[in-house]
One Martini backbone bead per residue (centre of mass of N, CA, C, O) as a GRO file, in nm:
protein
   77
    1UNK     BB    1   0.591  -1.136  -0.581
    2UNK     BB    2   0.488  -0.804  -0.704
    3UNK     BB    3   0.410  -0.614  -0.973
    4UNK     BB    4   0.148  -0.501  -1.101
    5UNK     BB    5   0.028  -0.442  -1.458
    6UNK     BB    6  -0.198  -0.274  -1.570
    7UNK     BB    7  -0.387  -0.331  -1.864
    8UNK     BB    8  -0.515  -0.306  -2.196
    9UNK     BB    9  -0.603  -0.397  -2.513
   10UNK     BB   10  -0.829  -0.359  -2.732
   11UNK     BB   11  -0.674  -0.402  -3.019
   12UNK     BB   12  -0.388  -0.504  -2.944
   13UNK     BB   13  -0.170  -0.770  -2.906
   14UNK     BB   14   0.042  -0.569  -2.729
   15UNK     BB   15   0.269  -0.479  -2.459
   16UNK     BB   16   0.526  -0.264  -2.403
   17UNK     BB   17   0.719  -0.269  -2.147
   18UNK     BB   18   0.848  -0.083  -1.893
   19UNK     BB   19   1.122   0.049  -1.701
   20UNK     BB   20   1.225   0.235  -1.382
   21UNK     BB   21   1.494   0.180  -1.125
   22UNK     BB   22   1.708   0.484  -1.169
   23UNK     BB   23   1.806   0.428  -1.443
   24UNK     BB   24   1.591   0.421  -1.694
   25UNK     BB   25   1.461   0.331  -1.927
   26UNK     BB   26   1.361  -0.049  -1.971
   27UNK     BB   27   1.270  -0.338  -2.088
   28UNK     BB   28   1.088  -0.575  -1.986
   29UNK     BB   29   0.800  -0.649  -2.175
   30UNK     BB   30   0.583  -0.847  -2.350
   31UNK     BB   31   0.268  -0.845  -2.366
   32UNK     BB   32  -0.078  -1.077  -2.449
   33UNK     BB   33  -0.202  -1.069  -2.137
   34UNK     BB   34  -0.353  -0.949  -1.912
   35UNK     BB   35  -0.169  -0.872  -1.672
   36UNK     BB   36   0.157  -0.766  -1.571
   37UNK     BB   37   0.428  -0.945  -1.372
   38UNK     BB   38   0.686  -0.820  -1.184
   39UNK     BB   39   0.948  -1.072  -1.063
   40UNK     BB   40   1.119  -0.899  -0.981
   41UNK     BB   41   1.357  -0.809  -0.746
   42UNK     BB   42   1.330  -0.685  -0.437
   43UNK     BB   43   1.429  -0.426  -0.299
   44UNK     BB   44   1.534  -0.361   0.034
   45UNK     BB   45   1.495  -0.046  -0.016
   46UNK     BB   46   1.285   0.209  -0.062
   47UNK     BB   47   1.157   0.219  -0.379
   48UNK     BB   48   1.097   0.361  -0.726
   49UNK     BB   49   0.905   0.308  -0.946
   50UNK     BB   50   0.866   0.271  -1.346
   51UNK     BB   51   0.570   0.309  -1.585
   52UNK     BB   52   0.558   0.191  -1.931
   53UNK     BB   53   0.368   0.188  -2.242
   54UNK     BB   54   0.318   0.023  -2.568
   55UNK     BB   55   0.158  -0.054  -2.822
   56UNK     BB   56   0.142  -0.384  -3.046
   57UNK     BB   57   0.121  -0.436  -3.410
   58UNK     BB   58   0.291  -0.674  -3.591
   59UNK     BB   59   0.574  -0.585  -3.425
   60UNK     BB   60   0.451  -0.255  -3.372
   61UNK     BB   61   0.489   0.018  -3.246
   62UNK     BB   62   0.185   0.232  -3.130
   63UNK     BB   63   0.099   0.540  -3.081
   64UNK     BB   64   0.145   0.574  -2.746
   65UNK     BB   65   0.281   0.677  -2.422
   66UNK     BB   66   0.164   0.619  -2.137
   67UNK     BB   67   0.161   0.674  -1.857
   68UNK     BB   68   0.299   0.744  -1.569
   69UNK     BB   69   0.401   0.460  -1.307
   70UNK     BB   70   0.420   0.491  -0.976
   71UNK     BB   71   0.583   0.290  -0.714
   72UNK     BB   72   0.627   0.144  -0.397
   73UNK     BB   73   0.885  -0.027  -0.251
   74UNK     BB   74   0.973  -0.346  -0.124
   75UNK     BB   75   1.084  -0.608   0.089
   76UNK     BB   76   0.997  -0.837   0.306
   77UNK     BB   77   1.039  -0.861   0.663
   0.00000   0.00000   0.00000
C-alpha cells in the first residue's frame, strides 16, 4: 500500500521527487525507472500529500519543477 507517483522518463536519467506532508517539501527519493510507489507509513487520519520533481541528467537538477499533486490519503481501516 502507498502512493503512486507516475512520472515520464523522457531524455531525463532519473527523477528526484520531493514530498510534502504538512511541513514543507522534503527529499523522497531519486528514481531512475517510471514510477515511483511512496511506501512510507500511511498517517491514522485523513492528510493531504503533495509531490513534486525535477529531472537528473548526470546527477544534476535540470529544469524546472513539475507541477505540485496532491493526493488524499489515510490508513486502511
Amino acid at each position: 500500500m502507498g502512493v503512486l507517483v507516475k512520472w515520464r522518463k523522457g531524455c531525463a536519467e532519473a527523477s528526484r521527487i520531493y514530498e510534502d506532508r504538512g511541513s514543507g517539501y522534503v527529499w523522497l527519493a531519486t528514481d531512475g525507472e517510471p514510477d515511483y510507489l511512496d511506501t512510507l507509513a500511511m498517517p491514522a487520519t485523513a492528510a493531504t500529500w503533495k509531490y513534486k520533481a525535477v529531472y537528473e541528467i548526470d546527477g544534476e537538477a535540470v529544469g524546472l519543477f513539475s507541477d505540485e499533486a496532491e493526493v488524499q490519503v489515510q490508513a486502511a481501516v
